Amino acid sequence: MDKPLFNIPHQTYSMLSQSERYLLEFIHEHMDEIADMSIVTLSERANVSTATIVRLMKKMGYNGYTSFKYRLKQDEKMLDANDSLTDIDDDIKQVIKKNEEEVLRTIQLQSIGQIEDVVQKIYNAKRVYIFSRGFSEMIAKEMMIKLQALDKICETHEDPNIIRVKSRKVTKHDIAIFVSLNGETAELVEACQNLNIRQVTTITLTTKVDSSLSRLSDMTLLGYKTEHSLFPEYEVRSRLSLNVIARILLDSYVIRTRK
């Protein structure tokens, strides 16, 4: 079962109906429940027809809803295989489990083929631009430093005005990477629109499958984010899944470029 859960090419995703996109988002946000839902229950919960579910499954590369659920069941076994936290306080255990789930679910969402494509795009690009805002800036800066260490010309920008200006000057020989938890930051969306007009390849790291950046980008690397936050009154949600994607991407780049 090496097939990624959301390995949908940009061209295929752009042709999904609104109902199919909504269903994809619903599945992504309820992955811990889907494995035990019948197709009828999912239809009722997501308020879509069973035919829509079957169509989406086939577009995702599965024979149907049953084979998709089988994949999820297999993944659940991986998550529950080793409970080595029996002597830890229950509250702390839940925190550890939450982070473990985000890491494992994010890894499961990755497509080897897509990672290879992104690595090739970075390798062929004359210059790499990385745009981010807020807490995602730390991930962007780490990516920039590592790419520069590998002799790739790379720069990162966080200031909204600079992001807007730079996005109008990037050439089609470059690529742009967006790091955004929810993929809806206004200046990043505007920058991606500018880059599309200039025919620049765009890549987004995000946790929201149906975000504006996901829809606009040529390629999206999707992470898994739990809804629970220990800081609900602040916008400081975990970027752990984005860190995992960035690590996988850059390690893959090192492996491919040093061969």
CSV table of C-alpha atoms in Angstrom, one decimal:
chain,number,residue,atom,x,y,z
A,1,MET,CA,0.0,0.0,0.0
A,2,ASP,CA,2.5,2.6,-1.1
A,3,LYS,CA,-0.1,4.9,-2.7
A,4,PRO,CA,-0.3,8.4,-1.1
A,5,LEU,CA,-3.7,9.5,0.2
A,6,PHE,CA,-4.0,12.8,-1.7
A,7,ASN,CA,-1.7,12.3,-4.7
A,8,ILE,CA,-3.9,14.4,-7.0
A,9,PRO,CA,-2.0,16.2,-9.8
A,10,HIS,CA,-2.7,19.9,-10.2
A,11,GLN,CA,-4.4,19.4,-13.5
A,12,THR,CA,-6.7,16.7,-12.0
A,13,TYR,CA,-7.5,18.8,-8.9
A,14,SER,CA,-8.4,21.8,-11.1
A,15,MET,CA,-11.1,19.7,-12.7
A,16,LEU,CA,-12.7,18.5,-9.5
A,17,SER,CA,-16.2,19.7,-8.9
A,18,GLN,CA,-17.0,21.9,-5.9
A,19,SER,CA,-18.7,18.9,-4.2
A,20,GLU,CA,-15.6,16.7,-4.8
A,21,ARG,CA,-13.3,19.5,-3.5
A,22,TYR,CA,-15.5,19.9,-0.4
A,23,LEU,CA,-15.5,16.1,0.2
A,24,LEU,CA,-11.7,16.0,-0.1
A,25,GLU,CA,-11.4,18.7,2.5
A,26,PHE,CA,-13.9,16.9,4.8
A,27,ILE,CA,-11.9,13.6,4.5
A,28,HIS,CA,-8.7,15.4,5.3
A,29,GLU,CA,-10.2,17.0,8.4
A,30,HIS,CA,-11.8,13.7,9.6
A,31,MET,CA,-9.1,11.2,8.7
A,32,ASP,CA,-9.2,9.7,12.2
A,33,GLU,CA,-13.0,8.9,11.8
A,34,ILE,CA,-13.2,8.0,8.1
A,35,ALA,CA,-11.8,4.4,8.4
A,36,ASP,CA,-14.9,3.4,10.5
A,37,MET,CA,-17.5,5.2,8.4
A,38,SER,CA,-19.6,3.4,5.8
A,39,ILE,CA,-20.1,5.1,2.5
A,40,VAL,CA,-23.7,6.0,3.5
A,41,THR,CA,-22.5,7.5,6.8
A,42,LEU,CA,-19.9,9.5,5.0
A,43,SER,CA,-22.5,10.7,2.5
A,44,GLU,CA,-24.7,11.9,5.3
A,45,ARG,CA,-22.0,13.5,7.3
A,46,ALA,CA,-20.4,15.3,4.4
A,47,ASN,CA,-23.8,16.0,2.7
A,48,VAL,CA,-22.7,14.6,-0.6
A,49,SER,CA,-24.0,11.7,-2.7
A,50,THR,CA,-22.4,8.3,-2.6
A,51,ALA,CA,-21.7,8.7,-6.4
A,52,THR,CA,-19.6,11.8,-5.6
A,53,ILE,CA,-17.6,9.7,-3.1
A,54,VAL,CA,-17.0,6.9,-5.6
A,55,ARG,CA,-16.0,9.4,-8.3
A,56,LEU,CA,-13.5,11.1,-6.0
A,57,MET,CA,-12.0,7.8,-4.9
A,58,LYS,CA,-11.3,6.8,-8.5
A,59,LYS,CA,-9.7,10.2,-9.2
A,60,MET,CA,-7.5,9.7,-6.2
A,61,GLY,CA,-6.3,6.4,-7.7
A,62,TYR,CA,-8.4,3.9,-5.7
A,63,ASN,CA,-10.8,1.3,-7.0
A,64,GLY,CA,-13.5,2.7,-4.7
A,65,TYR,CA,-14.3,3.7,-1.2
A,66,THR,CA,-13.6,0.2,0.2
A,67,SER,CA,-10.0,0.2,-1.0
A,68,PHE,CA,-9.5,3.7,0.4
A,69,LYS,CA,-10.8,2.6,3.8
A,70,TYR,CA,-8.5,-0.4,3.7
A,71,ARG,CA,-5.5,1.9,3.3
A,72,LEU,CA,-6.6,4.0,6.3
A,73,LYS,CA,-7.1,0.8,8.4
A,74,GLN,CA,-3.6,-0.2,7.5
A,75,ASP,CA,-2.3,3.2,8.5
A,76,GLU,CA,-4.1,3.0,11.8
A,77,LYS,CA,-2.4,-0.2,12.6
A,78,MET,CA,0.9,1.6,12.1
A,79,LEU,CA,-0.1,4.3,14.5
A,80,ASP,CA,-1.2,1.9,17.2
A,81,ALA,CA,1.5,-0.7,16.8
A,82,ASN,CA,3.7,0.3,19.7
A,83,ASP,CA,2.3,1.8,22.8
A,84,SER,CA,5.5,2.5,24.7
A,85,LEU,CA,4.0,5.4,26.8
A,86,THR,CA,2.3,3.3,29.5
A,87,ASP,CA,4.3,4.9,32.4
A,88,ILE,CA,3.7,8.5,31.3
A,89,ASP,CA,1.0,10.9,32.7
A,90,ASP,CA,-2.2,10.6,30.5
A,91,ASP,CA,-2.2,14.3,29.6
A,92,ILE,CA,1.4,14.3,28.5
A,93,LYS,CA,0.8,11.1,26.7
A,94,GLN,CA,-1.9,12.7,24.7
A,95,VAL,CA,0.4,15.6,23.7
A,96,ILE,CA,3.0,13.0,22.5
A,97,LYS,CA,0.4,11.1,20.6
A,98,LYS,CA,-0.9,14.2,19.0
A,99,ASN,CA,2.6,15.1,17.7
A,100,GLU,CA,3.2,11.5,16.6
A,101,GLU,CA,0.0,11.5,14.7
A,102,GLU,CA,0.8,14.8,12.9
A,103,VAL,CA,4.2,13.4,11.8
A,104,LEU,CA,3.0,10.0,10.7
A,105,ARG,CA,-0.2,11.3,8.9
A,106,THR,CA,1.9,13.9,7.1
A,107,ILE,CA,4.4,11.3,5.9
A,108,GLN,CA,1.5,9.1,4.7
A,109,LEU,CA,0.2,12.0,2.6
A,110,GLN,CA,3.4,12.4,0.7
A,111,SER,CA,3.9,11.2,-2.9
A,112,ILE,CA,7.4,10.0,-3.9
A,113,GLY,CA,6.6,11.0,-7.4
A,114,GLN,CA,5.6,14.5,-6.4
A,115,ILE,CA,8.7,14.9,-4.2
A,116,GLU,CA,10.8,13.9,-7.1
A,117,ASP,CA,9.1,16.5,-9.3
A,118,VAL,CA,9.6,19.3,-6.8
A,119,VAL,CA,13.3,18.3,-6.3
A,120,GLN,CA,13.7,18.5,-10.1
A,121,LYS,CA,12.0,21.9,-10.3
A,122,ILE,CA,14.3,23.3,-7.6
A,123,TYR,CA,17.4,21.8,-9.3
A,124,ASN,CA,16.5,23.3,-12.7
A,125,ALA,CA,15.6,26.7,-11.3
A,126,LYS,CA,17.9,29.6,-11.8
A,127,ARG,CA,16.8,31.1,-8.4
A,128,VAL,CA,14.4,29.9,-5.6
A,129,TYR,CA,12.2,32.4,-3.9
A,130,ILE,CA,10.5,31.3,-0.6
A,131,PHE,CA,7.5,33.4,0.7
A,132,SER,CA,6.0,33.1,4.1
A,133,ARG,CA,4.4,34.9,7.0
A,134,GLY,CA,4.2,34.6,10.8
A,135,PHE,CA,5.5,31.4,12.4
A,136,SER,CA,6.0,29.8,9.0
A,137,GLU,CA,8.9,32.2,8.5
A,138,MET,CA,11.2,30.0,10.6
A,139,ILE,CA,10.6,27.1,8.3
A,140,ALA,CA,11.3,29.2,5.2
A,141,LYS,CA,14.5,30.6,6.6
A,142,GLU,CA,15.8,27.1,7.4
A,143,MET,CA,15.0,26.0,3.9
A,144,MET,CA,16.8,29.0,2.5
A,145,ILE,CA,19.9,28.4,4.6
A,146,LYS,CA,20.1,24.7,3.6
A,147,LEU,CA,19.6,25.4,-0.1
A,148,GLN,CA,22.3,28.1,0.0
A,149,ALA,CA,24.6,25.6,1.7
A,150,LEU,CA,24.0,23.4,-1.4
A,151,ASP,CA,25.0,26.3,-3.7
A,152,LYS,CA,21.5,27.0,-4.8
A,153,ILE,CA,20.7,30.7,-5.2
A,154,CYS,CA,17.8,31.2,-2.8
A,155,GLU,CA,16.1,34.1,-1.0
A,156,THR,CA,13.2,34.3,1.4
A,157,HIS,CA,10.8,37.2,2.0
A,158,GLU,CA,8.3,37.8,4.8
A,159,ASP,CA,7.4,41.5,4.5
A,160,PRO,CA,4.0,41.9,2.7
A,161,ASN,CA,5.0,44.8,0.5
A,162,ILE,CA,8.3,43.1,-0.6
A,163,ILE,CA,6.4,39.9,-1.3
A,164,ARG,CA,4.0,41.7,-3.6
A,165,VAL,CA,6.8,43.6,-5.4
A,166,LYS,CA,9.1,40.6,-5.8
A,167,SER,CA,6.3,38.4,-7.2
A,168,ARG,CA,6.0,40.8,-10.1
A,169,LYS,CA,9.8,40.5,-10.9
A,170,VAL,CA,10.4,36.8,-10.7
A,171,THR,CA,11.1,35.2,-14.1
A,172,LYS,CA,9.9,31.9,-15.5
A,173,HIS,CA,13.4,30.5,-15.1
A,174,ASP,CA,12.9,30.7,-11.3
A,175,ILE,CA,10.5,29.0,-8.9
A,176,ALA,CA,8.5,30.2,-5.9
A,177,ILE,CA,7.8,28.2,-2.8
A,178,PHE,CA,5.0,29.2,-0.4
A,179,VAL,CA,5.0,28.1,3.2
A,180,SER,CA,1.5,28.7,4.7
A,181,LEU,CA,-0.4,26.7,7.3
A,182,ASN,CA,-3.9,27.5,6.0
A,183,GLY,CA,-3.0,28.8,2.5
A,184,GLU,CA,-5.1,31.9,2.8
A,185,THR,CA,-2.7,34.7,3.7
A,186,ALA,CA,-3.8,37.6,1.4
A,187,GLU,CA,-0.3,38.8,0.3
A,188,LEU,CA,0.8,35.2,-0.4
A,189,VAL,CA,-2.3,34.5,-2.5
A,190,GLU,CA,-1.8,37.8,-4.4
A,191,ALA,CA,1.8,36.9,-5.0
A,192,CYS,CA,0.9,33.4,-6.4
A,193,GLN,CA,-1.6,35.1,-8.7
A,194,ASN,CA,1.1,37.4,-10.0
A,195,LEU,CA,3.5,34.5,-10.5
A,196,ASN,CA,0.8,32.5,-12.4
A,197,ILE,CA,0.5,35.4,-14.8
A,198,ARG,CA,4.3,35.4,-15.3
A,199,GLN,CA,4.2,31.6,-15.9
A,200,VAL,CA,6.5,30.9,-12.9
A,201,THR,CA,6.3,27.5,-11.3
A,202,THR,CA,4.7,27.7,-7.8
A,203,ILE,CA,4.9,25.1,-5.0
A,204,THR,CA,3.0,25.3,-1.7
A,205,LEU,CA,3.5,23.7,1.6
A,206,THR,CA,0.3,23.8,3.5
A,207,THR,CA,-2.2,21.8,5.7
A,208,LYS,CA,-5.4,22.9,3.9
A,209,VAL,CA,-6.2,20.9,0.8
A,210,ASP,CA,-8.8,23.3,-0.6
A,211,SER,CA,-7.0,26.6,0.2
A,212,SER,CA,-6.6,29.4,-2.2
A,213,LEU,CA,-2.8,28.7,-2.5
A,214,SER,CA,-3.5,25.0,-3.2
A,215,ARG,CA,-5.8,25.9,-6.0
A,216,LEU,CA,-3.4,28.4,-7.5
A,217,SER,CA,-0.2,26.5,-7.1
A,218,ASP,CA,1.3,24.1,-9.7
A,219,MET,CA,2.2,21.6,-6.9
A,220,THR,CA,1.0,21.3,-3.3
A,221,LEU,CA,2.7,19.3,-0.6
A,222,LEU,CA,0.1,18.6,2.0
A,223,GLY,CA,0.6,18.2,5.7
A,224,TYR,CA,-1.8,16.9,8.4
A,225,LYS,CA,-2.9,19.2,11.2
A,226,THR,CA,-5.0,18.3,14.2
A,227,GLU,CA,-7.6,20.8,15.2
A,228,HIS,CA,-6.7,20.8,18.9
A,229,SER,CA,-4.5,23.7,20.1
A,230,LEU,CA,-3.1,24.5,23.5
A,231,PHE,CA,-3.1,28.2,22.6
A,232,PRO,CA,-6.6,28.7,21.2
A,233,GLU,CA,-6.6,32.4,21.8
A,234,TYR,CA,-3.5,33.0,19.7
A,235,GLU,CA,-2.6,32.1,16.1
A,236,VAL,CA,0.3,29.9,17.1
A,237,ARG,CA,-0.8,26.5,15.8
A,238,SER,CA,1.7,23.9,15.2
A,239,ARG,CA,3.8,24.0,12.0
A,240,LEU,CA,5.2,20.5,12.8
A,241,SER,CA,3.8,19.0,9.6
A,242,LEU,CA,5.2,21.7,7.5
A,243,ASN,CA,8.6,21.1,9.2
A,244,VAL,CA,8.3,17.5,8.3
A,245,ILE,CA,7.6,18.2,4.6
A,246,ALA,CA,10.4,20.7,4.4
A,247,ARG,CA,12.8,18.2,5.9
A,248,ILE,CA,11.7,15.4,3.5
A,249,LEU,CA,12.0,17.8,0.5
A,250,LEU,CA,15.5,19.1,1.4
A,251,ASP,CA,16.9,15.7,2.4
A,252,SER,CA,15.6,14.3,-1.0
A,253,TYR,CA,17.2,17.2,-2.8
A,254,VAL,CA,20.6,16.4,-1.2
A,255,ILE,CA,20.3,12.7,-2.1
A,256,ARG,CA,19.3,13.5,-5.7
A,257,THR,CA,21.9,16.3,-6.3
A,258,ARG,CA,24.8,14.4,-4.8
A,259,LYS,CA,24.5,11.3,-6.9
